[in-house]
Coordinates of N, CA, C and O in Angstrom, one line a residue:
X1 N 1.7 4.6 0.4 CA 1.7 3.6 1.5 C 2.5 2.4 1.0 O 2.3 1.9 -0.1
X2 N 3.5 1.9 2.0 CA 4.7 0.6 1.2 C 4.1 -0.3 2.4 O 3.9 0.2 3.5
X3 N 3.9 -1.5 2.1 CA 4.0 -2.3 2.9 C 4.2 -4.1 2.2 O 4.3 -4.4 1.0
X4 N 4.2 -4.8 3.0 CA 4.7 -6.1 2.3 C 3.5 -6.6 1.2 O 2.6 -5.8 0.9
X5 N 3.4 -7.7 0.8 CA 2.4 -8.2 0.2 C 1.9 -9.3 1.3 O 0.7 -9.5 1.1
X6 N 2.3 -10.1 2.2 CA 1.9 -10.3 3.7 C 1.4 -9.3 4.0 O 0.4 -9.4 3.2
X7 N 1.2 -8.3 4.5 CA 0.5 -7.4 5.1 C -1.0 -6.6 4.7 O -1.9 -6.2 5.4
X8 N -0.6 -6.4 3.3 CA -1.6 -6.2 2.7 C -3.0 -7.6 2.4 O -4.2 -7.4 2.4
X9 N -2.2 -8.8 2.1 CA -3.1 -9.8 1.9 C -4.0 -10.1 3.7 O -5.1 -10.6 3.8
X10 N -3.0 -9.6 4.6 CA -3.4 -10.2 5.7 C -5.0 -8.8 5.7 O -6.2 -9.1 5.8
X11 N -4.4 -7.7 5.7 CA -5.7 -6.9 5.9 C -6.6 -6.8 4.6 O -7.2 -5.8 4.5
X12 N -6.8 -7.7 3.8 CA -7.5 -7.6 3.0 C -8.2 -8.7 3.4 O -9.3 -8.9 2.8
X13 N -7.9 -9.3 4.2 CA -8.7 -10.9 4.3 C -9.5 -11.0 5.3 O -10.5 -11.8 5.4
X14 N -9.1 -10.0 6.1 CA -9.9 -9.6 7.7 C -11.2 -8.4 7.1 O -12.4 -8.5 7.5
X15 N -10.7 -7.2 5.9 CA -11.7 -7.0 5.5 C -12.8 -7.1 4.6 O -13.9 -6.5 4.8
X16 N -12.6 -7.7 4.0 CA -13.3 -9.0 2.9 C -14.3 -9.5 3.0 O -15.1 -9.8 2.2
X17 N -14.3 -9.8 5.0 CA -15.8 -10.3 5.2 C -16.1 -11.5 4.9 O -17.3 -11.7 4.5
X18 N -15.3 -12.4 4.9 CA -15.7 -13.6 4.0 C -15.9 -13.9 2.6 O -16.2 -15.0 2.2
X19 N -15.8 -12.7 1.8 CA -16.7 -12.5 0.7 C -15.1 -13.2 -0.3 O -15.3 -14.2 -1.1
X20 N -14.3 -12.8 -0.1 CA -12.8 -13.6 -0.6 C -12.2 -14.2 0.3 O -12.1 -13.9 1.5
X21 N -11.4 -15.4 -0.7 CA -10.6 -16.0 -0.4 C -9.1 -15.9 -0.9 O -8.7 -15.4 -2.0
X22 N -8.3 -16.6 0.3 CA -7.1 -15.9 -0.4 C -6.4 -15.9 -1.7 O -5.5 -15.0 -2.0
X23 N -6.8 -17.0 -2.7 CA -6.3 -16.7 -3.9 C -6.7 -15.3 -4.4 O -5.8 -14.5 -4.8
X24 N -7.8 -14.8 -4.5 CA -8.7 -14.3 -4.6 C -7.7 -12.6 -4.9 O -7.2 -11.9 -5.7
X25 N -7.9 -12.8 -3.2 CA -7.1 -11.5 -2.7 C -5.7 -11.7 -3.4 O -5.4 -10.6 -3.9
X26 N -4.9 -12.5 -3.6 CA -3.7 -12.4 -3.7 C -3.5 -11.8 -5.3 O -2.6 -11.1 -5.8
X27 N -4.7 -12.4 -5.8 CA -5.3 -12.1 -7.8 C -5.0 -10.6 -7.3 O -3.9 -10.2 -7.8
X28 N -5.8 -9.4 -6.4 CA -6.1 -8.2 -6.4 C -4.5 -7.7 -5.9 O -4.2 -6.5 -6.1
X29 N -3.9 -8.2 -5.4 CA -2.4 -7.4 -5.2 C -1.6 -7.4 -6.6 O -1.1 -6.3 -7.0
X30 N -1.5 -8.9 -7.2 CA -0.7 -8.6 -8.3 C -1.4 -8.1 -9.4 O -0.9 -8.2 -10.5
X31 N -2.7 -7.5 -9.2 CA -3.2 -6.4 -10.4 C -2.7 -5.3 -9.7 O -2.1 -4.5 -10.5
X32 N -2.6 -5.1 -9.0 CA -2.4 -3.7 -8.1 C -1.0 -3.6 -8.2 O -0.5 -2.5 -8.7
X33 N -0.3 -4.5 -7.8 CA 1.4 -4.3 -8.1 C 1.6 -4.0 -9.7 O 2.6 -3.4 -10.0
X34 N 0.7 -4.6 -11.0 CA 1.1 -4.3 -12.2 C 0.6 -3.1 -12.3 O 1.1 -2.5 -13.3
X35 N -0.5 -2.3 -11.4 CA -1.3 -1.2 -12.5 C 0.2 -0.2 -12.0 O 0.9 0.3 -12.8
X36 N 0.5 -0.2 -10.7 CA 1.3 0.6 -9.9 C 2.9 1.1 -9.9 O 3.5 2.2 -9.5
X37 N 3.2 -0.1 -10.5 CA 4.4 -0.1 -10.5 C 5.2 0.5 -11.8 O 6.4 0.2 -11.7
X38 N 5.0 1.3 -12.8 CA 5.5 1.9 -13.7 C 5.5 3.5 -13.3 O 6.3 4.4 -13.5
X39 N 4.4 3.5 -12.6 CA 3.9 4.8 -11.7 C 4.9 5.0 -10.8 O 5.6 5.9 -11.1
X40 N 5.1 4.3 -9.8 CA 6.0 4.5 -8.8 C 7.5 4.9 -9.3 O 8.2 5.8 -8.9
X41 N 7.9 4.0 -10.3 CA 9.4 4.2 -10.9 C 9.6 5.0 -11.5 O 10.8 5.3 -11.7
X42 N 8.1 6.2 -12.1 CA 8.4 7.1 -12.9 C 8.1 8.1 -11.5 O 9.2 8.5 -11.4
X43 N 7.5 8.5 -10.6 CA 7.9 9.1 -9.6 C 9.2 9.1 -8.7 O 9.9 10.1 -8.4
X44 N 9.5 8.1 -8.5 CA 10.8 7.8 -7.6 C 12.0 8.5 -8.7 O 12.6 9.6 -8.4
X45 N 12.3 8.1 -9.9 CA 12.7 8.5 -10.9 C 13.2 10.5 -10.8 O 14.2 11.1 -10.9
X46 N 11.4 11.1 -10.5 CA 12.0 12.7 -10.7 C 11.8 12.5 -9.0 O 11.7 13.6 -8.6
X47 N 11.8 12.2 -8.7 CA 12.2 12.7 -7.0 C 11.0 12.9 -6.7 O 11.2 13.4 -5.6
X48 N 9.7 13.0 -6.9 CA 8.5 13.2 -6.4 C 7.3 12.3 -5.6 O 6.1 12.3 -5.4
X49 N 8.4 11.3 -5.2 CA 7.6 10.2 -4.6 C 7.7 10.3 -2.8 O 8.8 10.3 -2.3
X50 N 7.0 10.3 -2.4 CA 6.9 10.3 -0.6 C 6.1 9.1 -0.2 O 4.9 9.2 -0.1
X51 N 7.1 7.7 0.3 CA 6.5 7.0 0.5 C 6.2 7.1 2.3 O 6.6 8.0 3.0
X52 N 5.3 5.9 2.5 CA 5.1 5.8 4.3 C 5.1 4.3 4.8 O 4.3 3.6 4.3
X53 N 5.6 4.0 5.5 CA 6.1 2.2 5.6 C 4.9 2.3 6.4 O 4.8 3.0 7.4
X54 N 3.7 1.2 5.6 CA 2.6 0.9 5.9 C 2.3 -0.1 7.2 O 1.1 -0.2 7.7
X55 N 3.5 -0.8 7.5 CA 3.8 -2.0 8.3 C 3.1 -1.6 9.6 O 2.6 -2.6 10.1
X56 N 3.0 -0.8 10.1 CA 2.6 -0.8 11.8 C 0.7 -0.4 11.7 O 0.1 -0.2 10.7
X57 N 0.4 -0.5 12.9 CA -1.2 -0.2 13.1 C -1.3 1.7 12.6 O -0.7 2.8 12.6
X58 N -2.9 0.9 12.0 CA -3.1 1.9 11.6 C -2.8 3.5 12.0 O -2.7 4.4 11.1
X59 N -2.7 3.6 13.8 CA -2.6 4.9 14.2 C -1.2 5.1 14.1 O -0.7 6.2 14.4
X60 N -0.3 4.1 13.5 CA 1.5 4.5 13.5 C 0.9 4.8 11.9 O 1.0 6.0 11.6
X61 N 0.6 4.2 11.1 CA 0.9 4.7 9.9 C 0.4 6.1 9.6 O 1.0 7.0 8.9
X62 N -1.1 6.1 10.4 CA -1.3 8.1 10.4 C -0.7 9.1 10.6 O -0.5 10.1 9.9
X63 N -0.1 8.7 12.1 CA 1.2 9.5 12.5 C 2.0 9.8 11.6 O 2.3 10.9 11.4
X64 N 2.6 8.8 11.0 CA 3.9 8.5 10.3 C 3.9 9.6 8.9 O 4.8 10.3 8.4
X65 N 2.3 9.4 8.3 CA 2.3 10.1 7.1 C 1.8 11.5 7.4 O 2.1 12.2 6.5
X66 N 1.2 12.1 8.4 CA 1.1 13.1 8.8 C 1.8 14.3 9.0 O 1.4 15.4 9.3
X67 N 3.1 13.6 8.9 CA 4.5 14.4 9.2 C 4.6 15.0 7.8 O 5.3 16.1 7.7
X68 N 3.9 14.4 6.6 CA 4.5 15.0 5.5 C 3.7 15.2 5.1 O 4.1 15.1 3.9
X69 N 2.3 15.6 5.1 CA 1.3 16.4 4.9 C 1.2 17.7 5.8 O 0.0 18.1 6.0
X70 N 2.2 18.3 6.5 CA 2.0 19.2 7.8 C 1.9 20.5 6.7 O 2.6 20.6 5.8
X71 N 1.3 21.1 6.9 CA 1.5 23.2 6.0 C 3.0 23.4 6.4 O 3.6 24.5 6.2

């Protein structure tokens, strides 16, 4: 799933519950962009990477990725 770091901070904050704030959240993207990102380059790299632009509501992004999960 690709989506901005806007996007993700934004749904992370709605689901959080109050319990974070946005520094908070923004700490958990750039651990997430460091754990991820050597991974992705070495995927993209052999060609085995299938991303899904995470940007629209949830039922566009199921749609969207469902196309490449089909048998």
């Amino acid at each position: 799933m690709d989506c901005s770091t806007e996007t993700m901070s934004s749904r992370l904050l709605k689901r959080s519950q109050c319990t974070d704030d946005a520094e908070a959240v923004m700490k958990r993207i750039d651990t997430y962009y460091q754990a991820t990102e050597p991974m992705i380059a070495y995927y993209e790299k052999k060609t085995q990477l299938c991303k899904t632009n995470a940007e629209g509501t949830p039922e566009e992004v199921f749609l969207q990725s469902s196309i490449f999960h089909k048998n």
